[in-house]
Amino acid sequence: MAEATAPKPSSSVKLVLLGEAASSLVLRFVNNDFQENKEPTIGAAFLTQKCNLPTRTIKFEIWDTAGQERFASLAPMYYRNAQSALVVYDLTKPTSLIKAKHWVAELQRQASPGIVIALVGNKLDLTNETSGSSNAIGEDGDEAAEPEDDGDARKVSTAEAKTYAEEEGLLFFETSAKNGTNVTEVFTAIANAIPETSLKGARGPGATQSNANRAEDQSRVNLTGPRDNASKEGCAC
Amino acid sequence: MFNLSSLVQKAQSFIDPTQALNISASDRNPAKSTLFRHQFRLPDSQTPLQEITAELTITPPVAYSPNATQGEKDKDRDRGYHYAGKLHLSESYLCFSTQPTSFLQTASTSTSSGFTGQTHGAGPGGNGFTLPLCAIRRVERLHSQSYQFALSITTWNGLSNHTNHESSKVPILQQKITIQLAGTRQACERFCDGLKKGLKSGVGEVGKLKRVVSECYSEYLLQGEGRKENRSKMRLWGEYLRDYGRNVTLIRQPTFHKLIRVGLPNRLRGEIWEQTSGSLFLRLESPTLYADTLAKFEGRDSLAIDEIEKDLNRSLPEYPGFQSEEGIGRLRRVLTAYSWINEEVGYCQAMNIVVAALLIYMSESQAFFLLSTLCDRLLPGYYSTTMYGTLLDQRVFESLVEKTMPILWDHLVKSDVQLSVVSLPWFLSLYINSMPLVFAFRVLDVFFLEGPKVLFQVGLAILRINGEELLDAPDDGAFISVLKSYFSKLDESAHPKSENAKLRAVTRFQELMVVAFKEFAGITQSSITEQRMKHKDNVLNSIESFAKRTSIRNLGPDSKRLSVDELGALYDRFYTVLYERQQRSQIILEETERRAKASRARATEVVNGLAENQIIEKGRVGLGPSPTLMDYDGFREFLAGIARWAITDSPSPPEKENAADRQNHSYFGNSVRRRETSLSPWGYGNPEPANHEFMQRLFQRWDVDMNSALTLQNVVTGLAHIKGKDNIMGSITYFFELYDDDGDGKVDREGILRISEALLFLSRRGLEGSLTPSSSMTGLSEYEAGNGGQLDPLQGSTNERFLSSVSAFIRRCFEYADPDHPQNQEDDASATNGHADSNAFGIGEDSDDEDEDLLDLGTEASPKKNKNFTGLGGGPPASGGPDSKSLGQRSASKAQSEAANAALDPSKPLHITLPTFRMVVLADELLEQFFESSFPASFRISDKMTTPGPSSSGSSLTTFSNIGFGRQNPPQNGIVSAGAAGGVVPPSKGLRGVLDNIVTDGMRVAAEVKRRMDEAQKEMEKNAVNKPDEDEDEDEAYDNPRTPGGERRSNVRSEDRDLLEGADAEAMSMRGQEGVVSEIKGNTLSPTAAIDAGRSRSVSGASQKIVEFEQ
Ligand SMILES: Nc1nc2c(ncn2[C@@H]2O[C@H](COP(=O)(O)OP(=O)(O)OP(=O)(O)O)[C@@H](O)[C@H]2O)c(=O)[nH]1
Ligand SMILES: [Mg+2]
């Protein structure tokens, strides 16, 4: 999309990640990396990543939270003041969407009013659907996936999740952190959905950086484990 | 506050070895035995049996020389180190510490009255030892001029079976310590006796001990079997262990503490960890527990195992040991075994990281016990299902930051930086994945010796050292990155630019340790405990409100029928009941034990030092797994809190309990008051719940999973179906189904009687909702005020009216019931015809008229009625005339009476169907209102009823005892003892009063039913035989209302008399309802009785009689 040629307004957006298989999604977004044996998130991890929109730059301050159920009572510490939330479920686990729904309900009641919530089914690569991105967000992608057939690990149908997301007014995506399908799209959609008026804390004009030195900025704040600064494209938009 | 250092020896001035904490209510006053165990890191089986002031003398070991002279021995004692402190004896340990304990010597094991708070139980701090008695080889009593009581203790150390005395090149060094007891001769003798006993019973444990220590590297190190590291650290440790004992026989001296601060050599790390944390003693206690647990649960599945499996590959991924199947297998086994022995904790993420780190230096069994010590003592509540310990310590850490670094704290607050995002993993995974492993292990070395305060000290030091940079960090991101880069440079010089080479050589990590333990020496277990106590409630409350939100949200679609407020109130009520019941049963249990103990010999007192106070707060939602199932008794208590009909009329007399307690005054002294108040199974001040069949039915109906217990979900669904039914039809159906036991859509004769019983039971405290607005409200307010005084006449009349309605209900049920058997087809047909004839739709109108009549009658009659009742003595139970009248009107049809007649014949089983039931209910305005509003409204969820909470319930108890339900109150103010404001029938004296008592136990219903049946039969008989003349006689009898019951009954047919006598007798003695109900069915409903009784009355006569009777 549009390259940042002139200084655009830049603003910070606090985003909280809740649910299962979430860290990998952020890692893909922030470092364009995937680790099979990613350590569990203890408490929470904090990362940042920028997202260039045509008219402005959004700096995501991402709070990645632990997925185990008992960590849930810590979550309010992290979703406090969040303008956006990414509720991730593992589409190969039937219970995962149920947990995600609880998070959505919790956010709708307890988080800041007007919070932008995206529901994301991750691990799309484990399904045997061919083209990753088209069937995930397609407006008429209501094809109920059959979990039975040949090696498809999918346990949550697109239709079910999508219907739910529509009822609740959530953005909805199916992604793969492993092969990168739809990952940046999620964040771009969130960035676009944040109302202009709620944007604040611009770090001054000209804060845009080239992709190369951005990466360094991104990964150094991940406290929970040493990561190599793979200098890859962070946000494709 | 931070003055501990002045209390202990200089050598340990900056060591405050600390203990774990249980954040129970007992924390301010922990039991002595708890403090003792924590101080010496002993298993829970140990209690302090004896203690005495003593001086410990440690001499460097000398080659064993049995022929040493007495003089030489004395000389030995003069050399070496001397420590003054306290010597303690438990069942299997002899412990010495220079560190003052937190308890007074005089305190008894289970009480905390002697808590001094000094070190809060500390840890294996100070100089001294924790010696298993089985590790002592010999104790000699030394006699010398200088010491009255001096003991020379020889341990097994140096004589282990690894060594052959002859062939060993290493000289056999015997570990020998000398202890001088300071105390009265008697006290010393007593201590020695206890020690002797303990030593005897410890003999059998020697084998176990050898097996356990064989897992310790030090055994091989000193035997020369292990590869000796050349590094100076290892040499220093080798010397120390040789001179001052190893593993179980290790004696802590200043050098030991210093060596630990310097960092353990890898080979010794595991065993010193288990020695200083005390997990070694757990392992000694049950050496095979780990293997046994794995064997026992082999092949079993659990949620924890699933969670563990998910994380196995994700534990210390950078450490190659855990990429192999072998390493992963070890990790899996330790985590799994622990999840089985502590199912409450199960598995929590971060445990995988901690255990992986432990396994680098320990055997599986050692890691297993150390994990156990971590969860139970060192990191209390950290890994629990609510993680309250983690949250609490984060809060404590924040408050310590605020206290010690106010400027930094201000900055954090201003820039809205979330400190816990960095600090939480520090605590939860013990810095293991926050700093490079080598350094994290150094922190652990000190942590296991000195306790949880180390985590705080290190955390504070990290912030202090980076303070300047952190002050410049504008947001979370910058804050985190400052710390991250700090951790990556821990091995670098702290003063790279210094001229001084020595300074340059100091690493950042060394600097961190110095700052942590010097600058933050003031952070002690006591100060942390204090902070924990301060923040505990807030943390628990916020966890609980989160849990509540989540739980309510998960209640499913049924819950939508209730308001959010109602759900919140239900949640609170539900868990309050469960929690309080658990507390009470705990207290009662303790009390029972206490009594049993008191009656037993004093000697056994020590056996159960029972950490009673630790359990006391269990059950609180915020603390982790708490009960979630409510049994029937809990359900009764729950109902009693939301519905006033669910409160018993005849509470068990409190005198009994008091008397029992009074007898025990001598044992329990001051505590009696507390005990006395809490011993009631329903809790002090809580109303005792009723136990009516209706409640059992409700319970069974709600118990959809057939667990004989209700979940919150069950309760919410159950109530949603009652309260959430806006339409009357729903309520009626619900009620009907409650009594349709086999679900065939029919309720039989028995069921009809039970329904009417239930209606009376539910209404006996008055009806809620908008019946006759003024009356029900008056009733309520009187009830709440506990006003046992005058009865509102209007209220009385409503109650009377309801009684009438119920009786009419029974009558109509039988009237319109369907016969059960096919051979009754004809009857069935005629009954249906009768139905049609009398016009089902007309019934409503009929009843309208009837109610108007009723109202008139009621207002007319009630002002005097009570007075009449008071003096009535043996008058007939109640008025029901208007119904009789209307019944008479309606039952004019012959066909109908035949049908009804058949209905009353017990030999012809019958039932009503839902449509019939519905019709019968709708035929009566009061019943209709009952089902429409007062029944659903009688469950008061969100508005307070008796405020069942313990705080305010005291008054409600008074109310109930004042009201005196089920008792005979003397008349007040010469009028009537209306007591039961809001009750259907006010208790008063005479037979009327007796009858009321009957009612309260379900007997009234029987009597009522009997009377109604009686009347109905008479009516029918009258219709059939039609002998109006006989009415006059009856009228006379009725006209004399003051005739005592016995005489009154002389006019009744003999069958009836039998019945009444039976009923009375039962009312007085048995108070069982079953018997009477069946008797009614057996006698009253017999055709002869019906005919005989019926002959004597006429319709008009009956109604007239009532009026006269009431005048
Ligand atoms: N095949 C596949 N595996 C994935 C994907 N995303 C994550 N995983 C795997 O799922 C596991 C968990 O992933 P994480 O991203 O760490 O999950 P998390 O929610 O952060 O886990 P916690 O931090 O413990 O809550 C890891 O083993 C990942 O390799 C994906 O898109 N495809
Ligand atoms: Mg994660």
Tab-separated table of N, CA and C and ligand atoms in Angstrom, chain A residues 22-23 39-41 64-67, chain B residues 314, ligand 2:
chain	number	residue	atom	x	y	z
A	22	ALA	N	-2.014	-17.141	21.167
A	22	ALA	CA	-1.976	-15.711	20.900
A	22	ALA	C	-0.555	-15.202	20.674
A	23	SER	N	0.370	-15.712	21.467
A	23	SER	CA	1.734	-15.174	21.390
A	23	SER	C	2.334	-15.370	20.005
A	39	GLU	N	7.888	-20.430	24.496
A	39	GLU	CA	7.619	-20.538	25.934
A	39	GLU	C	6.264	-19.950	26.276
A	40	PRO	N	5.607	-20.547	27.247
A	40	PRO	CA	4.325	-19.955	27.641
A	40	PRO	C	4.530	-18.542	28.177
A	41	THR	N	3.557	-17.733	27.972
A	41	THR	CA	3.616	-16.373	28.485
A	41	THR	C	3.344	-16.410	29.981
A	64	ASP	N	0.356	-8.945	25.494
A	64	ASP	CA	0.051	-10.347	25.241
A	64	ASP	C	-0.095	-11.044	26.590
A	65	THR	N	-1.228	-11.639	26.830
A	65	THR	CA	-1.465	-12.231	28.148
A	65	THR	C	-1.381	-13.747	28.108
A	66	ALA	N	-1.244	-14.329	29.296
A	66	ALA	CA	-1.116	-15.780	29.402
A	66	ALA	C	-2.451	-16.445	29.097
A	67	GLY	N	-2.360	-17.621	28.516
A	67	GLY	CA	-3.586	-18.273	28.065
A	67	GLY	C	-4.208	-19.221	29.062
B	314	ARG	N	7.866	-26.515	25.783
B	314	ARG	CA	8.043	-25.067	25.863
B	314	ARG	C	8.742	-24.666	27.162
C	2	MG	MG	1.544	-16.643	25.136
